[in-house]
CSV table of C-alpha atoms in Angstrom, one decimal:
chain,number,residue,atom,x,y,z
S,1,MET,CA,-23.1,-12.8,-26.2
S,2,ALA,CA,-24.5,-9.6,-24.8
S,3,SER,CA,-23.2,-8.5,-21.4
S,4,GLY,CA,-25.5,-8.8,-18.2
S,5,PRO,CA,-28.1,-6.1,-17.7
S,6,SER,CA,-27.1,-2.6,-16.6
S,7,THR,CA,-29.9,-2.9,-13.8
S,8,ALA,CA,-29.6,-6.5,-13.0
S,9,SER,CA,-32.8,-8.5,-12.6
S,10,VAL,CA,-33.5,-10.1,-9.2
S,11,PHE,CA,-32.9,-13.6,-10.9
S,12,TYR,CA,-29.6,-12.4,-12.6
S,13,LYS,CA,-28.4,-11.4,-9.0
S,14,ALA,CA,-29.5,-14.8,-7.6
S,15,ILE,CA,-27.6,-16.7,-10.3
S,16,GLU,CA,-24.7,-14.4,-9.8
S,17,LYS,CA,-24.6,-15.0,-6.0
S,18,VAL,CA,-25.1,-18.6,-6.2
S,19,LEU,CA,-22.1,-19.0,-8.6
S,20,LYS,CA,-20.0,-16.8,-6.3
S,21,GLY,CA,-20.9,-19.1,-3.4
S,22,TRP,CA,-19.9,-22.3,-5.6
S,23,THR,CA,-16.4,-23.2,-4.3
S,24,ALA,CA,-15.5,-25.5,-7.3
S,25,PHE,CA,-16.6,-23.0,-9.8
S,26,GLN,CA,-14.7,-20.2,-8.2
S,27,LEU,CA,-11.6,-22.4,-7.8
S,28,ALA,CA,-11.6,-23.0,-11.3
S,29,VAL,CA,-12.1,-19.2,-12.1
S,30,SER,CA,-9.5,-18.1,-9.4
S,31,HIS,CA,-6.8,-20.6,-11.0
S,32,GLY,CA,-7.6,-19.5,-14.6
S,33,PHE,CA,-8.7,-22.9,-15.8
S,34,GLY,CA,-10.6,-21.1,-18.5
S,35,GLY,CA,-7.6,-19.7,-20.2
S,36,ALA,CA,-7.1,-16.0,-21.0
S,37,HIS,CA,-10.7,-15.3,-21.1
S,38,THR,CA,-11.7,-17.1,-17.7
S,39,GLN,CA,-13.1,-13.9,-16.0
S,40,GLU,CA,-15.2,-13.1,-19.2
S,41,LYS,CA,-16.5,-16.6,-19.2
S,42,ALA,CA,-17.6,-16.4,-15.5
S,43,VAL,CA,-19.6,-13.3,-16.2
S,44,TRP,CA,-21.2,-14.7,-19.5
S,45,LEU,CA,-22.3,-17.8,-17.6
S,46,VAL,CA,-24.6,-15.7,-15.4
S,47,GLY,CA,-26.4,-13.9,-18.4
S,48,ALA,CA,-26.4,-17.3,-20.4
S,49,VAL,CA,-28.2,-19.0,-17.5
S,50,GLU,CA,-30.8,-16.2,-17.1
S,51,GLN,CA,-31.4,-16.0,-20.8
S,52,TRP,CA,-31.9,-19.7,-20.9
S,53,PHE,CA,-34.6,-19.6,-18.2
S,54,THR,CA,-36.5,-16.5,-19.8
S,55,GLU,CA,-36.5,-18.4,-23.3
S,56,ASN,CA,-37.7,-21.7,-22.0
S,57,ASP,CA,-40.5,-23.0,-19.6
S,58,ASP,CA,-39.9,-25.5,-16.7
S,59,ILE,CA,-36.3,-26.0,-16.9
S,60,GLU,CA,-35.4,-28.9,-14.7
S,61,PRO,CA,-32.6,-29.1,-12.4
S,62,TRP,CA,-30.9,-32.1,-14.1
S,63,GLU,CA,-31.0,-30.0,-17.4
S,64,LEU,CA,-29.1,-27.0,-15.7
S,65,SER,CA,-26.8,-29.4,-14.0
S,66,ASP,CA,-26.0,-30.9,-17.5
S,67,PHE,CA,-25.4,-27.6,-18.9
S,68,PHE,CA,-23.1,-26.7,-16.0
S,69,GLU,CA,-21.2,-29.9,-16.5
S,70,ASP,CA,-20.7,-29.2,-20.2
S,71,ILE,CA,-19.8,-25.6,-19.7
S,72,MET,CA,-17.2,-26.6,-16.9
S,73,SER,CA,-15.8,-29.3,-19.4
S,74,THR,CA,-15.7,-27.2,-22.6
S,75,GLU,CA,-15.0,-23.6,-21.4
S,76,PHE,CA,-13.2,-24.4,-18.1
S,77,ASP,CA,-11.4,-27.6,-18.9
S,78,THR,CA,-12.7,-29.2,-15.8
S,79,VAL,CA,-14.7,-32.2,-14.6
S,80,ILE,CA,-16.6,-32.0,-11.5
S,81,ASP,CA,-17.2,-35.3,-10.0
S,82,ASP,CA,-19.5,-34.8,-7.0
S,83,ASN,CA,-23.0,-33.7,-6.6
S,84,SER,CA,-22.5,-29.9,-6.3
S,85,LEU,CA,-23.5,-29.4,-9.9
S,86,LEU,CA,-27.1,-30.7,-9.0
S,87,VAL,CA,-27.2,-28.8,-5.7
S,88,VAL,CA,-26.2,-25.4,-7.4
S,89,SER,CA,-28.9,-26.2,-10.2
S,90,LYS,CA,-31.7,-26.8,-7.6
S,91,ALA,CA,-31.0,-23.6,-5.9
S,92,ILE,CA,-31.1,-21.5,-9.1
S,93,CYS,CA,-34.3,-23.4,-10.3
S,94,GLN,CA,-35.9,-22.6,-6.8
S,95,PHE,CA,-35.0,-18.9,-7.1
S,96,TYR,CA,-36.5,-18.8,-10.7
S,97,ALA,CA,-39.8,-20.3,-9.4
S,98,LEU,CA,-39.9,-17.8,-6.6
S,99,CYS,CA,-39.2,-14.8,-8.9
S,100,LYS,CA,-42.1,-16.1,-11.2
S,101,GLN,CA,-44.4,-16.1,-8.3
S,102,GLY,CA,-43.4,-12.6,-7.5
S,103,LYS,CA,-41.5,-13.3,-4.5
S,104,GLU,CA,-38.5,-11.2,-5.4
S,105,ALA,CA,-38.2,-9.8,-1.9
S,106,GLU,CA,-37.9,-13.4,-0.5
S,107,VAL,CA,-35.4,-14.1,-3.3
S,108,LEU,CA,-33.1,-11.2,-2.3
S,109,ALA,CA,-33.3,-11.9,1.4
S,110,ASP,CA,-32.4,-15.7,0.7
S,111,VAL,CA,-29.4,-14.9,-1.7
S,112,GLU,CA,-28.0,-12.3,0.9
S,113,LYS,CA,-27.6,-15.5,3.2
S,114,ILE,CA,-25.3,-17.3,0.7
S,115,PRO,CA,-21.6,-16.7,1.7
S,116,THR,CA,-19.0,-15.9,-1.1
S,117,ALA,CA,-17.0,-19.0,-1.6
S,118,SER,CA,-13.9,-18.7,0.6
S,119,LEU,CA,-10.7,-20.0,-1.0
S,120,GLN,CA,-8.0,-18.4,1.3
S,121,ASN,CA,-7.7,-21.8,3.3
S,122,CYS,CA,-7.1,-23.7,0.1
S,123,VAL,CA,-3.8,-25.5,-0.1
S,124,VAL,CA,-2.2,-25.6,-3.5
S,125,ALA,CA,0.2,-28.5,-4.3
S,126,GLN,CA,2.2,-29.1,-7.5
S,127,ASP,CA,1.4,-32.4,-9.0
S,128,GLU,CA,4.3,-34.6,-10.4
S,129,ASP,CA,3.3,-34.9,-14.0
S,130,GLU,CA,4.9,-37.6,-16.1
S,131,ASP,CA,5.5,-36.8,-19.9
S,132,ASP,CA,4.9,-40.4,-21.0
S,133,ASP,CA,3.3,-40.2,-24.4
S,134,ASP,CA,3.4,-44.0,-24.7
S,135,GLU,CA,0.6,-44.4,-22.1
S,136,GLU,CA,-1.5,-41.6,-23.1
S,137,GLU,CA,-5.3,-42.2,-23.4
S,138,GLU,CA,-8.4,-40.0,-23.9
S,139,GLU,CA,-11.2,-39.6,-21.2
S,140,GLU,CA,-14.8,-39.4,-22.2
S,141,VAL,CA,-16.4,-36.3,-20.9
S,142,PRO,CA,-20.3,-36.1,-20.6
S,143,ARG,CA,-21.8,-33.7,-23.1
S,144,LEU,CA,-24.9,-31.2,-22.6
S,145,SER,CA,-28.1,-32.9,-22.5
S,146,GLN,CA,-30.4,-31.3,-25.0
S,147,GLY,CA,-33.6,-31.9,-22.9
S,148,GLY,CA,-36.0,-32.0,-26.0
S,149,ALA,CA,-35.8,-31.0,-29.6
S,150,SER,CA,-37.7,-27.8,-28.9
S,151,ARG,CA,-35.5,-26.7,-25.9
S,152,LEU,CA,-33.5,-23.5,-26.8
S,153,GLN,CA,-30.0,-23.5,-25.4
S,154,PRO,CA,-27.9,-20.6,-24.2
S,155,GLU,CA,-25.9,-18.8,-26.9
S,156,PRO,CA,-22.4,-20.0,-27.1
S,157,MET,CA,-19.7,-17.8,-25.2
S,158,ASP,CA,-18.5,-15.2,-27.6
S,159,HIS,CA,-14.5,-15.0,-26.7
S,160,GLN,CA,-14.0,-11.9,-28.3
S,161,SER,CA,-16.5,-9.8,-26.2
S,162,ALA,CA,-15.8,-8.4,-22.6
S,163,THR,CA,-18.7,-8.6,-20.2
S,164,GLU,CA,-19.3,-7.9,-16.6
S,165,GLY,CA,-20.0,-9.7,-13.2
S,166,ALA,CA,-20.4,-14.9,-11.6
S,167,THR,CA,-24.4,-23.2,-3.5
S,168,GLY,CA,-21.6,-24.4,-2.9
S,169,CYS,CA,-19.4,-26.7,-0.9
S,170,ASP,CA,-16.2,-25.5,0.8
S,171,ASN,CA,-14.6,-28.9,1.1
S,172,THR,CA,-13.0,-29.0,-2.5
S,173,THR,CA,-10.3,-30.9,-4.2
S,174,THR,CA,-9.4,-29.3,-7.5
S,175,GLU,CA,-7.0,-30.8,-10.2
S,176,ASN,CA,-6.0,-28.9,-13.3
S,177,SER,CA,-3.0,-29.8,-15.1
S,178,ASP,CA,-0.1,-29.4,-12.6
S,179,THR,CA,-2.4,-28.1,-9.8
S,180,LYS,CA,-4.4,-29.8,-7.0
S,181,THR,CA,-6.4,-27.6,-4.6
S,182,GLU,CA,-8.0,-28.8,-1.3
S,183,ASP,CA,-10.6,-26.5,0.5
S,184,GLN,CA,-10.9,-28.0,4.1
S,185,SER,CA,-13.3,-25.5,5.4
S,186,SER,CA,-16.9,-26.7,6.2
S,187,SER,CA,-20.0,-26.1,4.1
S,188,GLN,CA,-22.3,-23.2,5.2
S,189,ASP,CA,-25.9,-23.7,4.1
S,190,ALA,CA,-28.9,-26.1,4.4
S,191,GLU,CA,-28.3,-29.0,1.9
S,192,MET,CA,-25.0,-27.7,0.8
S,193,GLU,CA,-23.7,-28.6,4.4
S,194,GLU,CA,-21.2,-31.3,4.6
S,195,GLU,CA,-20.7,-31.7,0.8
S,196,TRP,CA,-17.4,-32.8,-0.8
S,197,THR,CA,-16.6,-31.3,-4.1
S,198,THR,CA,-14.0,-32.7,-6.6
S,199,VAL,CA,-13.0,-30.9,-9.6
S,200,THR,CA,-10.5,-32.4,-12.2
S,201,SER,CA,-9.0,-31.2,-15.3
S,202,LYS,CA,-9.9,-33.0,-18.3
S,203,LYS,CA,-6.7,-34.9,-19.3
S,204,LYS,CA,-6.4,-36.0,-22.8
S,205,LYS,CA,-3.8,-38.6,-23.6
S,206,ARG,CA,-2.7,-40.3,-26.8
S,207,ARG,CA,-1.3,-43.7,-27.5
């Protein structure tokens, strides 16, 4: 997957800013839930979303939400159980619509108001994980909705390439393997206010 543009488009900047303000996503990135290439994946995601919109017409928020849900599952081993996926997707779709209308100055002004996710108040606690192979079971994780046969999907993550550069809810609980993170700060913007975000790692268990 190619890296982000050297001179980023307004829409690219908007996607990047929205993702940087998405607390659940930033927690997954900061804790390395995506493995050794977590940072590269976070940068790739911005360009993948921009490419998807430029190659397709009228992408709906629910389609983008399904895409994010799938990426969080497959690339960051994380399940998000609240509505922050849709909140973030609606914001990105709205910014794209404004860009298409030539209202880039308005977009730039709006994205500057989006605060970067604040993680310093998160409390990280170690979970007591029991190694019980006799009670292992596999959880189903929703897959990416195709949204129609003709709809092009973003290119898959190229784990060998290094790239550059990723609204959210501040009240966040994150679980990944042995880690649980709680962000008790309040949400900061419009419909993102008073949101509660839950991020849980995929746990595959065998009987």
